[in-house]
mmCIF file of C-alpha atoms in Angstrom:
data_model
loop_
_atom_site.group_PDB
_atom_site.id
_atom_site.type_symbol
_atom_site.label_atom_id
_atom_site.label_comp_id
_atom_site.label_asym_id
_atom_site.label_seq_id
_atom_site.Cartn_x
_atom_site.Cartn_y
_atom_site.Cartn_z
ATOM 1 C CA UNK A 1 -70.873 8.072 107.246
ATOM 2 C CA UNK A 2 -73.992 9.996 107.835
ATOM 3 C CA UNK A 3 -73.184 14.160 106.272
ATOM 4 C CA UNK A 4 -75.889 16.510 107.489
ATOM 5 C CA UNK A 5 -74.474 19.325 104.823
ATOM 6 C CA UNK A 6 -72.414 18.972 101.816
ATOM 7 C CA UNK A 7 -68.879 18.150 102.100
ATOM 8 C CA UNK A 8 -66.464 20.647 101.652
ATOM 9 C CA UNK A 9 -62.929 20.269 100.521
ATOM 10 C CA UNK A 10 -60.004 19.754 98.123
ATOM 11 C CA UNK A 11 -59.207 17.255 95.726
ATOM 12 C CA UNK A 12 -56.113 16.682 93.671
ATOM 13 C CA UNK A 13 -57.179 15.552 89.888
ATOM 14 C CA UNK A 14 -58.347 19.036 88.085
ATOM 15 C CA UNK A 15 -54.938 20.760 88.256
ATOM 16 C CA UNK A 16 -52.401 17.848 88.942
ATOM 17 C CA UNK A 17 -53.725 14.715 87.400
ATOM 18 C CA UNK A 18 -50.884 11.949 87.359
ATOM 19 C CA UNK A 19 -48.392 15.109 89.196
ATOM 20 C CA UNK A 20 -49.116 14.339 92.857
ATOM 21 C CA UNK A 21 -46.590 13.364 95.473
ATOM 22 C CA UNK A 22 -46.159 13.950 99.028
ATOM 23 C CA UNK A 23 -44.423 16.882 99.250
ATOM 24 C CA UNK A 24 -47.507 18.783 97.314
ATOM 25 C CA UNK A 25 -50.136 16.895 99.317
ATOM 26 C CA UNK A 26 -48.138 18.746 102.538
ATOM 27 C CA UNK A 27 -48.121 22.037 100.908
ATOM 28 C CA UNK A 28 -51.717 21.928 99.986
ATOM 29 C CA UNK A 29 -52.399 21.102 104.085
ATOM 30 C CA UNK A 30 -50.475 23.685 104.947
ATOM 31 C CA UNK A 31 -52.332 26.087 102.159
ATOM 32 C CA UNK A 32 -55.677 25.317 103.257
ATOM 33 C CA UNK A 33 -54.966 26.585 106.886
ATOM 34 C CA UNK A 34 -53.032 29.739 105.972
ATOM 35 C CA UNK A 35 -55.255 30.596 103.149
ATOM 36 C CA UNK A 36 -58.642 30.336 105.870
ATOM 37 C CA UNK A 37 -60.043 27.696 103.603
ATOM 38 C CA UNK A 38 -60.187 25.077 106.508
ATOM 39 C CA UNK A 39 -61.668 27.944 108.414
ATOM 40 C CA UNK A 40 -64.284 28.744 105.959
ATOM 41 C CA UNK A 41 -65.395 24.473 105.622
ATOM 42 C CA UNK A 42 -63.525 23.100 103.730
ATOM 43 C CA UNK A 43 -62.162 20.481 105.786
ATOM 44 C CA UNK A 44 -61.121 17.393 102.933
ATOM 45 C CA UNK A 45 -58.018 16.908 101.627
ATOM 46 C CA UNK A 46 -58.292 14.488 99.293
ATOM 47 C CA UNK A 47 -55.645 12.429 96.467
ATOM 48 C CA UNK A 48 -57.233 11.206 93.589
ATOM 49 C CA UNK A 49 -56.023 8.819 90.888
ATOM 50 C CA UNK A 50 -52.772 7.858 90.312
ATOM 51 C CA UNK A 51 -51.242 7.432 93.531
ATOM 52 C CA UNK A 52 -50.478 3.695 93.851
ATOM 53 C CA UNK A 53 -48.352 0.760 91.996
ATOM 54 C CA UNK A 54 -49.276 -0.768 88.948
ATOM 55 C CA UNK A 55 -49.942 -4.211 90.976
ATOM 56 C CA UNK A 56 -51.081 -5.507 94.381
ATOM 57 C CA UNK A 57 -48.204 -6.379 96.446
ATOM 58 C CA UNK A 58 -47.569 -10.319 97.236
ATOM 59 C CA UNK A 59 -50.406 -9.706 99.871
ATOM 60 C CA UNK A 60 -52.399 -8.407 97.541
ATOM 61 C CA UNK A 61 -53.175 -5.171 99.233
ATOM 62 C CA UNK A 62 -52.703 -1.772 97.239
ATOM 63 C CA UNK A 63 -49.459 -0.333 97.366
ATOM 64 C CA UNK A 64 -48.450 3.381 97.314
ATOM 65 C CA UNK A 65 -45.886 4.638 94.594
ATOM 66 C CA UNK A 66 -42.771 4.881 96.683
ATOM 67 C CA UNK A 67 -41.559 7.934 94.098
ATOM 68 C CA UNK A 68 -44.462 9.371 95.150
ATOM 69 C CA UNK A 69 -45.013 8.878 98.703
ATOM 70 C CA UNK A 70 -41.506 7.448 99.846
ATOM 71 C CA UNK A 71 -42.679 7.461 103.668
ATOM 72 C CA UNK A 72 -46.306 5.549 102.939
ATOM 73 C CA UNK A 73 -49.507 7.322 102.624
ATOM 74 C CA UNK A 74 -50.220 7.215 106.850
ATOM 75 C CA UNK A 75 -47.495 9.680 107.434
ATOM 76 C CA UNK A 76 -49.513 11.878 105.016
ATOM 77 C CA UNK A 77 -52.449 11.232 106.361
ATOM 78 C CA UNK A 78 -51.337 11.766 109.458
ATOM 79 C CA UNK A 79 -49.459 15.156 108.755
ATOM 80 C CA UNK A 80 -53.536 16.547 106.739
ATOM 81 C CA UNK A 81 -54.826 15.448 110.552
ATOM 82 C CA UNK A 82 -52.507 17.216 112.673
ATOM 83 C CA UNK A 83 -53.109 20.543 110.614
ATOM 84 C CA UNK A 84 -56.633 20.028 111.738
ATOM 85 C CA UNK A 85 -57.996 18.538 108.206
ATOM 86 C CA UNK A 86 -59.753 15.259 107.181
ATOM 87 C CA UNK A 87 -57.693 13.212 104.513
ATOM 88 C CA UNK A 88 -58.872 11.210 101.445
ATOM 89 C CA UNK A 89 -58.506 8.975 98.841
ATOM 90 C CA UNK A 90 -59.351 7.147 95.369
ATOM 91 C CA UNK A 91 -60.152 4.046 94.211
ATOM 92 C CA UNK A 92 -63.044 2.332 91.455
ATOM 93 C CA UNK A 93 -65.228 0.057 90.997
ATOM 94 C CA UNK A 94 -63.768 -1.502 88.433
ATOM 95 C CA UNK A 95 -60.270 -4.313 88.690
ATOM 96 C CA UNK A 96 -58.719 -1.085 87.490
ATOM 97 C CA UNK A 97 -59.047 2.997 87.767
ATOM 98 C CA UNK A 98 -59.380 5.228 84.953
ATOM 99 C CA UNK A 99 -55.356 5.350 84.979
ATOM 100 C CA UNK A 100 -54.937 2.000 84.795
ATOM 101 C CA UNK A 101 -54.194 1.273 87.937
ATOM 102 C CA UNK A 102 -55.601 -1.471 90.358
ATOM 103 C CA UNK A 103 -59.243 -0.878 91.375
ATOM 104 C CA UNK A 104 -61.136 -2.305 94.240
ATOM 105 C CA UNK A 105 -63.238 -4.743 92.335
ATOM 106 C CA UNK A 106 -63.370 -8.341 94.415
ATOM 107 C CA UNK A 107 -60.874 -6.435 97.114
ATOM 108 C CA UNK A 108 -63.837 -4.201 98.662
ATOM 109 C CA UNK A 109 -63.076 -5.555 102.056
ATOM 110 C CA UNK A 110 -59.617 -5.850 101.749
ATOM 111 C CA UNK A 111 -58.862 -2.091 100.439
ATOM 112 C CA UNK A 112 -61.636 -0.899 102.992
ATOM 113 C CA UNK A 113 -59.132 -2.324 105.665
ATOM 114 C CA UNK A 114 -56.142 -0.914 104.149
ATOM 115 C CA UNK A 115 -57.644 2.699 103.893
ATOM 116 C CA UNK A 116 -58.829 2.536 107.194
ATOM 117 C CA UNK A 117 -55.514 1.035 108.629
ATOM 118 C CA UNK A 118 -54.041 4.286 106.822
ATOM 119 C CA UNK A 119 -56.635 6.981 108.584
ATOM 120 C CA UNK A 120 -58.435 7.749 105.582
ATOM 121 C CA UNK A 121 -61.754 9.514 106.282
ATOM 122 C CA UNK A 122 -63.005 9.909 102.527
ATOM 123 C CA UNK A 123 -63.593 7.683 99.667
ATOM 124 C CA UNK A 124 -63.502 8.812 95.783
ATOM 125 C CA UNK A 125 -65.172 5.780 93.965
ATOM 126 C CA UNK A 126 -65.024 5.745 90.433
ATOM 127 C CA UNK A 127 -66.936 3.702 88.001
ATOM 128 C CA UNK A 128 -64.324 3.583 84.857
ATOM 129 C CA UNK A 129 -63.953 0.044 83.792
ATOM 130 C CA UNK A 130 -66.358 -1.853 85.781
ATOM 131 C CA UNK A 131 -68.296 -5.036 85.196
ATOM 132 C CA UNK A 132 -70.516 -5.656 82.897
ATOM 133 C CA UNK A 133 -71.864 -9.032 84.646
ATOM 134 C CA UNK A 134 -72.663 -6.968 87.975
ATOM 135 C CA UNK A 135 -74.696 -4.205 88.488
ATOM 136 C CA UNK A 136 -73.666 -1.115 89.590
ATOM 137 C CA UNK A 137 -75.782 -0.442 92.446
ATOM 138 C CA UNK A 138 -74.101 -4.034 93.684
ATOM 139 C CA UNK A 139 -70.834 -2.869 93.087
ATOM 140 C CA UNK A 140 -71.477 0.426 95.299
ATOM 141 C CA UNK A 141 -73.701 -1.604 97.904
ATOM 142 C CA UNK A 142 -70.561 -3.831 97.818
ATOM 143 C CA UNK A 143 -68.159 -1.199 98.992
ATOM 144 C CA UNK A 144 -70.568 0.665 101.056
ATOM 145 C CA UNK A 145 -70.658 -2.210 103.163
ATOM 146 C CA UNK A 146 -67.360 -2.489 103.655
ATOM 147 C CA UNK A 147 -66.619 1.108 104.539
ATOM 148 C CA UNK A 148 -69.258 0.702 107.237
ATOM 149 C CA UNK A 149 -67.667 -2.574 108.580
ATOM 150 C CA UNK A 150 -64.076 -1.041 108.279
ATOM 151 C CA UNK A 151 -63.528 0.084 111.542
ATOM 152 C CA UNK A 152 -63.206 3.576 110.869
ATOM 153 C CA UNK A 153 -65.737 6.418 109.720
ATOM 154 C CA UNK A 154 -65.323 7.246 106.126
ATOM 155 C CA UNK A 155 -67.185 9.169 103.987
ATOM 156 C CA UNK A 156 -68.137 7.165 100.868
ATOM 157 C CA UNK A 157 -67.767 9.508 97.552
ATOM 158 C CA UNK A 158 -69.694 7.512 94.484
ATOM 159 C CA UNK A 159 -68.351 8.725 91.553
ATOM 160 C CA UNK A 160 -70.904 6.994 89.252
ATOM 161 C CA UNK A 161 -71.180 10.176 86.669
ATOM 162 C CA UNK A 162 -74.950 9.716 86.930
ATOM 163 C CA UNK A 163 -74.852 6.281 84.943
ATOM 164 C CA UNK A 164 -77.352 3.745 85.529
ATOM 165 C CA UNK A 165 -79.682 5.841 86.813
ATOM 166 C CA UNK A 166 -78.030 6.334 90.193
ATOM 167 C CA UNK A 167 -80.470 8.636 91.550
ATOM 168 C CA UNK A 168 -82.276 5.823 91.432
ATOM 169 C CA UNK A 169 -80.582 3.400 93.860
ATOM 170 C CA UNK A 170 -77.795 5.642 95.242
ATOM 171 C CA UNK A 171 -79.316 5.753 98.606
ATOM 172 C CA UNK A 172 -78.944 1.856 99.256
ATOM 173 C CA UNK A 173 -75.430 2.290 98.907
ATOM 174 C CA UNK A 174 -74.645 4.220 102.348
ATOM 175 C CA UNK A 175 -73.397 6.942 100.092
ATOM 176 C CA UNK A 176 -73.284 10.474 101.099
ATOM 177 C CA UNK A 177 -72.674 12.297 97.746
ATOM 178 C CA UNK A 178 -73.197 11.024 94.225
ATOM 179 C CA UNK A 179 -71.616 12.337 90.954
ATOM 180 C CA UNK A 180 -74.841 13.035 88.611
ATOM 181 C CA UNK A 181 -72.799 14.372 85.984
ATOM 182 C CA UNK A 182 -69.943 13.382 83.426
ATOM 183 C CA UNK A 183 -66.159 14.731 83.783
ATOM 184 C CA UNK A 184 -66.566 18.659 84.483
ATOM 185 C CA UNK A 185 -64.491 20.799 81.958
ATOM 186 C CA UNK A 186 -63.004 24.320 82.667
ATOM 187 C CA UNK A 187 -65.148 25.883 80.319
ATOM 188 C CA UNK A 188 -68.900 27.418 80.135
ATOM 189 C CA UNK A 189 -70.480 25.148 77.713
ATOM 190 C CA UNK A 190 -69.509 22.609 80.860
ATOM 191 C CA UNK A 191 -70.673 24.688 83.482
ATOM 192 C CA UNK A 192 -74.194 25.537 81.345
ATOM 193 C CA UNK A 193 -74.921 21.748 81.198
ATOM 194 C CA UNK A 194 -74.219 20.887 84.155
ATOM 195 C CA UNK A 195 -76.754 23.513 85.740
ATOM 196 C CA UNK A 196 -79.181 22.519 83.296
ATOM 197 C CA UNK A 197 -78.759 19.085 84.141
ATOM 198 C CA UNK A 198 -79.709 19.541 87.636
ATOM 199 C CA UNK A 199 -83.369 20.266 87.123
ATOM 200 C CA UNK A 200 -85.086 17.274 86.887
ATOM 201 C CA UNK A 201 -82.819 15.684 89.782
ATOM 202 C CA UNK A 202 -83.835 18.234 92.701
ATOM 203 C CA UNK A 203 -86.141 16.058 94.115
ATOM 204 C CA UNK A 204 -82.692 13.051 94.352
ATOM 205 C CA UNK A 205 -80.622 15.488 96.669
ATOM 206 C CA UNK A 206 -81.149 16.127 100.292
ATOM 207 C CA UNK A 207 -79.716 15.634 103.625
ATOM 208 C CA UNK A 208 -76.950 12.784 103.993
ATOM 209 C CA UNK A 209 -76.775 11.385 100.019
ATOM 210 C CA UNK A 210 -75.803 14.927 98.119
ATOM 211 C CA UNK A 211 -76.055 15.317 94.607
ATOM 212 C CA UNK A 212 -71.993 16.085 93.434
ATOM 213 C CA UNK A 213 -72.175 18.326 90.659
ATOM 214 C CA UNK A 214 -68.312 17.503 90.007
ATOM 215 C CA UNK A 215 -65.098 19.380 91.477
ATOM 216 C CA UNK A 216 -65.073 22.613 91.302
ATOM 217 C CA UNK A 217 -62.979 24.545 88.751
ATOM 218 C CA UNK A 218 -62.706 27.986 89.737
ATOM 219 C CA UNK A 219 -59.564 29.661 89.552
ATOM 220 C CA UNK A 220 -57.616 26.888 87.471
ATOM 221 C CA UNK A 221 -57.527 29.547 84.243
ATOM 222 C CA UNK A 222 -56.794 26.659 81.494
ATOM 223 C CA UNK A 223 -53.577 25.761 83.646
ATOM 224 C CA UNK A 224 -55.009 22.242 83.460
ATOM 225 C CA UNK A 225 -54.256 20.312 80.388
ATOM 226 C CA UNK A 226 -56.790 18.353 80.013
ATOM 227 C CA UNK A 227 -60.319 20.203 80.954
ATOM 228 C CA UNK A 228 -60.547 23.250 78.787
ATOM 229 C CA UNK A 229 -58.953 26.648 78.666
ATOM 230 C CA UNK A 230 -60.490 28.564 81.557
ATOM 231 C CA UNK A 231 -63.058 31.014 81.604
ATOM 232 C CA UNK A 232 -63.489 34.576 83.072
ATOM 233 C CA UNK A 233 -64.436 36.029 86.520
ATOM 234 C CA UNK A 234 -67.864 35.736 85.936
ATOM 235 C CA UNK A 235 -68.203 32.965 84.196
ATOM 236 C CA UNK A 236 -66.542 31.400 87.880
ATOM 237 C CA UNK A 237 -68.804 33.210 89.924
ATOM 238 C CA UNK A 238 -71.929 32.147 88.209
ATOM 239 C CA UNK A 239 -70.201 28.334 88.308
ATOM 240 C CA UNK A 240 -69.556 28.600 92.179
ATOM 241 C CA UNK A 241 -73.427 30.438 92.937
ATOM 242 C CA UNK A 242 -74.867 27.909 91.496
ATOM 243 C CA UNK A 243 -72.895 24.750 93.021
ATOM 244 C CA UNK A 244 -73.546 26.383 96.176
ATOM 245 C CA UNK A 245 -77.093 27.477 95.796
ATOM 246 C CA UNK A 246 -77.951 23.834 94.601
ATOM 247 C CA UNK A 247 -76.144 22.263 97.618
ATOM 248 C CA UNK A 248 -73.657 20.315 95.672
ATOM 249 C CA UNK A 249 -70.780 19.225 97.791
ATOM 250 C CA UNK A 250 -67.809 22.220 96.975
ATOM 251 C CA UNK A 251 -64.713 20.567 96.682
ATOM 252 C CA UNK A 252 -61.564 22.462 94.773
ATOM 253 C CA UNK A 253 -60.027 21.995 92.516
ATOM 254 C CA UNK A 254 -57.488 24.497 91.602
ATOM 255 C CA UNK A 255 -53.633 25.114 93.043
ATOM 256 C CA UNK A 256 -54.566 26.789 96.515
ATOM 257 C CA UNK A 257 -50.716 27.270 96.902
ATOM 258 C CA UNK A 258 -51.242 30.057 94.753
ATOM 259 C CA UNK A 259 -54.067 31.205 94.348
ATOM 260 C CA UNK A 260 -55.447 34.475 93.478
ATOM 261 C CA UNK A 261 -57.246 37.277 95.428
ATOM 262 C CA UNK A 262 -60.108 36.858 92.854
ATOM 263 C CA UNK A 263 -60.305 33.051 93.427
ATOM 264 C CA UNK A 264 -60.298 33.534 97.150
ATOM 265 C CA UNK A 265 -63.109 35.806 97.164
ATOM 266 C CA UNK A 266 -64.861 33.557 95.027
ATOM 267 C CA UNK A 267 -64.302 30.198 96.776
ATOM 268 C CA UNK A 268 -64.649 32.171 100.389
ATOM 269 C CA UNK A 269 -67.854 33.456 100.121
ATOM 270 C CA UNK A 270 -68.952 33.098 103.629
ATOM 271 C CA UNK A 271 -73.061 33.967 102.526
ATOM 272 C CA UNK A 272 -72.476 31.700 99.759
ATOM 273 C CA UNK A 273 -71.179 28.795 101.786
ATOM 274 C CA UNK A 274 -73.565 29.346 104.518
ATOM 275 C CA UNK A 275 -76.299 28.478 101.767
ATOM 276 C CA UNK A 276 -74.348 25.550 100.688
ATOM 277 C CA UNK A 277 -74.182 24.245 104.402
ATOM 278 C CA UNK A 278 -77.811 25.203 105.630
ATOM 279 C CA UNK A 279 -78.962 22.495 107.797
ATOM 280 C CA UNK A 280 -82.185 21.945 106.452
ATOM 281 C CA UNK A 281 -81.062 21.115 103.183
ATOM 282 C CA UNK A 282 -84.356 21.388 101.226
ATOM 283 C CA UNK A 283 -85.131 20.895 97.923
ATOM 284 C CA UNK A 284 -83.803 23.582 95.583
ATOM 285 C CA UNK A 285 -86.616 24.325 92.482
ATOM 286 C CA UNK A 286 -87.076 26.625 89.233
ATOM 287 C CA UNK A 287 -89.420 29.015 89.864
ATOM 288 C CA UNK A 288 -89.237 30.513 86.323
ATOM 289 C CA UNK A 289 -87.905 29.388 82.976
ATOM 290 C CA UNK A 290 -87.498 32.291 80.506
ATOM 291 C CA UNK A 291 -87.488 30.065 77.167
ATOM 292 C CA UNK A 292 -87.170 33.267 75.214
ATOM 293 C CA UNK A 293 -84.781 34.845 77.303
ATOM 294 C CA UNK A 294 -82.969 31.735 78.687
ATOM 295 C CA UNK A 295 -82.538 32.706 81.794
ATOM 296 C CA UNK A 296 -83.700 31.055 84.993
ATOM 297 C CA UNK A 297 -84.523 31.644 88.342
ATOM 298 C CA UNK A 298 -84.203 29.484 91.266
ATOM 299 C CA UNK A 299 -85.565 29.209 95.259
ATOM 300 C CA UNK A 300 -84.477 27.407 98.336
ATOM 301 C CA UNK A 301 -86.458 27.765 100.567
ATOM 302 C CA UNK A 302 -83.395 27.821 104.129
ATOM 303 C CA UNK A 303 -83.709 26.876 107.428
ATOM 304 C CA UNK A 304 -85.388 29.356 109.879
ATOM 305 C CA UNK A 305 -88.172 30.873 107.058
ATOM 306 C CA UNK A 306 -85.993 32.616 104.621
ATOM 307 C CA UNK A 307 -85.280 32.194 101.130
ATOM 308 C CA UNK A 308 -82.426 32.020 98.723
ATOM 309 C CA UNK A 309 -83.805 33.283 95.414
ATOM 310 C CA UNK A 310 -81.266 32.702 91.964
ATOM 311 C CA UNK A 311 -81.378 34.135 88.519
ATOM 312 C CA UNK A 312 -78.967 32.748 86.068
ATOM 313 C CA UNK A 313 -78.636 34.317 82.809
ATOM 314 C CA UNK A 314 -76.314 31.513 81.570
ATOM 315 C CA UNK A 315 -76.118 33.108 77.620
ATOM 316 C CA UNK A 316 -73.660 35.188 76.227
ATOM 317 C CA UNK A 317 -75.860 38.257 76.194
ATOM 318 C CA UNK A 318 -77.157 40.795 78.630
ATOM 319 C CA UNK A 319 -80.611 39.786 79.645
ATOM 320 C CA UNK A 320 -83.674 40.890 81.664
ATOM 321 C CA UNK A 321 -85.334 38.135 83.857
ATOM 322 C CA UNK A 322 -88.508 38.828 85.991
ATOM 323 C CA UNK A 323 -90.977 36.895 88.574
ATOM 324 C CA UNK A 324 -93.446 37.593 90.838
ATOM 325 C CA UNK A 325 -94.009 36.871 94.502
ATOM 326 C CA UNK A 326 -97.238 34.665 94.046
ATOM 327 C CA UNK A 327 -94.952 32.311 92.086
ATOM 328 C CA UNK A 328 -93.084 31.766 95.487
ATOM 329 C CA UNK A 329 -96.772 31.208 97.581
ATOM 330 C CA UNK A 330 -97.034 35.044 98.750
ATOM 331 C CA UNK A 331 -100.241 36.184 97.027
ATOM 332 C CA UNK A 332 -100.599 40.020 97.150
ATOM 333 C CA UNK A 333 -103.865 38.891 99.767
ATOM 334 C CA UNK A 334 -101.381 38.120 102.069
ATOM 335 C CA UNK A 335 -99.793 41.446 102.903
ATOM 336 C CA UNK A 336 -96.308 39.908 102.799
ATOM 337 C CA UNK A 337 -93.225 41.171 100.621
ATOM 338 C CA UNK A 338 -89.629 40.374 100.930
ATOM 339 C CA UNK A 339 -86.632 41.892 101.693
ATOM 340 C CA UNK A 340 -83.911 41.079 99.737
ATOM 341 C CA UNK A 341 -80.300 41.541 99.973
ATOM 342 C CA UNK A 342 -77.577 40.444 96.816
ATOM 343 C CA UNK A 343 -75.188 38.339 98.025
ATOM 344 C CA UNK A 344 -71.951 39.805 95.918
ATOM 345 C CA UNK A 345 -72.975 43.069 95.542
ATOM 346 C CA UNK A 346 -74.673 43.825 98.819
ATOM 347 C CA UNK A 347 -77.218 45.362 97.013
ATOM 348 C CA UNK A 348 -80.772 45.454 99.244
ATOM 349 C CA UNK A 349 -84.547 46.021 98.341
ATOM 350 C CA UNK A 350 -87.685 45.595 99.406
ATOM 351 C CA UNK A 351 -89.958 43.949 96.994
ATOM 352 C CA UNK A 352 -92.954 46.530 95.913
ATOM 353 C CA UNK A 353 -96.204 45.107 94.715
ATOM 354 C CA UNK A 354 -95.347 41.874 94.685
ATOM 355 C CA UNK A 355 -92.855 42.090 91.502
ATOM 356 C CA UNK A 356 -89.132 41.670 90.466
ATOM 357 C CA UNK A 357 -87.443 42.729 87.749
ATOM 358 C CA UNK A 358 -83.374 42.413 86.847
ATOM 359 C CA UNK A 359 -81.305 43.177 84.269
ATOM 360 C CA UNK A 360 -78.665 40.493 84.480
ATOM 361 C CA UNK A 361 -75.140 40.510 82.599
ATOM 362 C CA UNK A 362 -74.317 38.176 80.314
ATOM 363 C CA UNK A 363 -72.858 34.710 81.796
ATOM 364 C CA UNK A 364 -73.462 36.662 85.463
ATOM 365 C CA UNK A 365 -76.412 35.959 88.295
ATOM 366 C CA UNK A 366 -77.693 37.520 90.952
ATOM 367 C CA UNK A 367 -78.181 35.710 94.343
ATOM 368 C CA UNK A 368 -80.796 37.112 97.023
ATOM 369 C CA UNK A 369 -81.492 35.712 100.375
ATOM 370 C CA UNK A 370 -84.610 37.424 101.401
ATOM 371 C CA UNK A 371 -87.056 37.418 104.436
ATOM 372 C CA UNK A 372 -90.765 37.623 104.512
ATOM 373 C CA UNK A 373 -92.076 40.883 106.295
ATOM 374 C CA UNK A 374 -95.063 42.498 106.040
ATOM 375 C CA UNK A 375 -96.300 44.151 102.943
#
């Protein structure tokens, strides 16, 4: 499948892990219509690991867990399409997943088929356990081609954690968004790394192959076992700005059954989100690296002449962070300026000879989608 913008959606793993059934599957449907999520884009619904049998059945097809999902996984899938949602699953690229259970390795056709057969419109791909006599990139071409022949249009999720260069090949694969990172943790040393990572792959993301930046983990609050022990407001703000700024696919993570008023501010951002899903989907870039001051400040240039202008201060003090508007091609020769409006805050300003500077809390940004008028 061929995505114009990032995908947008919901996937099991970050809060429930091996805990997923059918009965929470339904629930999370029905969430992500009565929350607005679906409303707002996100439109994937999406088990991960953990969801079938220890072994191929006698046909040697994957089977469901029938404690899990008693009635199949079609029913399922069916009941995430008639609530107007898309429905996906997992598999790896390995002869087994990251659980232990049977992968798609030598059965790329076969499961393709199955999924299909199923209504599945989104494969997670993992790459735990795979061989070490094939390459990756053959492994991924490998199921990429049989997605495309499967007889049904599903998005193709490579969850390849950036190994093997996959920036580097990704885009034989058929694709449309690639994990660049390892496992993301619930934590801000995770979120930090990740956003630093991103720099030098800019120029690898773009229109139909996305760069995944990992699930998203606001609003989980350390109620996860396994991924760290939550952070603060903030710290999720800064985490979703930047996943959205840098057109990462958004997919959440967190119980939507419940969530909090907080959370749904943060993950409903319409401005933010409108970013995220800009058609143009041009290369984000750093404008300004602060080594003293470690904080940075990012552009995207968006569809339709404006800009999306980010400053980061990702340390665990208050900071200052400045740039000017030459930096972004609008010499002071030019008699252009910007105007600039805060995407949280509201906040607006017009730039005055040619020069911006913020005071930025600690862990906190500032996001500004600005227009060019005359000086």
């Amino acid at each position: 499948m061929f995505k114009q913008t990032p995908p947008m959606g919901w996937n099991s793993w970050n809060t429930f892990e091996y805990n997923i059934n059918d009965k929470l599957i339904r629930e999370t449907a029905d969430a992500m219509v009565s929350t607005g999520l679906r409303d707002a884009g996100y439109e994937y619904l999406v088990i991960d690991d953990c969801w079938s049998m220890p072994t191929r059945g006698a046909d040697g097809r994957l089977r469901p867990d029938p404690e899990k999902f008693p009635e199949g996984i079609k029913p399922v899938a069916d009941y995430v399409h008639s609530k107007g949602l898309k429905f996906g699953m997992y598999s790896c690229a390995g002869p087994v997943t990251c659980a232990h259970f049977p992968g798609s390795f030598d059965n790329e056709f076969l499961d393709a088929e199955t999924f299909a057969s199923w209504g599945v419109d989104f494969l997670k791909y993992d790459y735990c356990l795979h061989s070490q006599l094939t390459e990756g990139k053959v492994l991924y071409r490998r199921m990429g081609a049989a997605l495309e022949n499967c007889g049904r249009d599903i998005l193709f999720s490579a969850c390849t954690w950036g190994a093997d260069n996959t920036w580097e090949w990704i885009k034989e694969t058929s694709a449309s968004m690639w994990r660049s990172t390892n496992d993301i943790h619930d934590n801000w040393e995770s979120i930090k790394e990740i956003i630093r990572q991103q720099i030098p792959l800019f120029p690898y993301h773009g229109q139909g192959c996305f760069n995944d930046m990992d699930m998203l983990v606001v609003g989980i609050h350390g109620e996860s076992r396994f991924i760290g022990d939550g952070m603060n407001e903030t710290q999720y703000k800064t985490h979703f700005s930047a996943w959205s700024m840098f057109g990462s696919p958004l997919m959440i993570g967190c119980d939507i059954r419940n969530m909090s008023d907080t959370t749904k501010k943060i993950l409903m951002n319409r401005d933010l989100i409108a970013i995220n899903q800009d058609p143009a989907c041009r290369q984000v870039h750093l404008l300004k690296k602060d080594f003293r001051l470690d904080v940075d400040v990012f552009v995207r240039q968006l569809s339709g002449g404006e800009f999306v202008i980010g400053i980061f201060n990702l340390t665990d003090r208050d900071n200052r962070a400045s740039f000017t508007l030459d930096q972004l091609g609008l010499n002071p020769s030019l008699h252009k300026t910007l105007r600039m409006r805060e995407i949280w805050t509201g906040e607006e300003m017009t730039v005055q000879n040619s020069y911006v500077l913020r005071q930025i809390k600690n862990c906190d940004c500032e996001v500004w989608r600005c227009k060019i008028v005359d000086a």
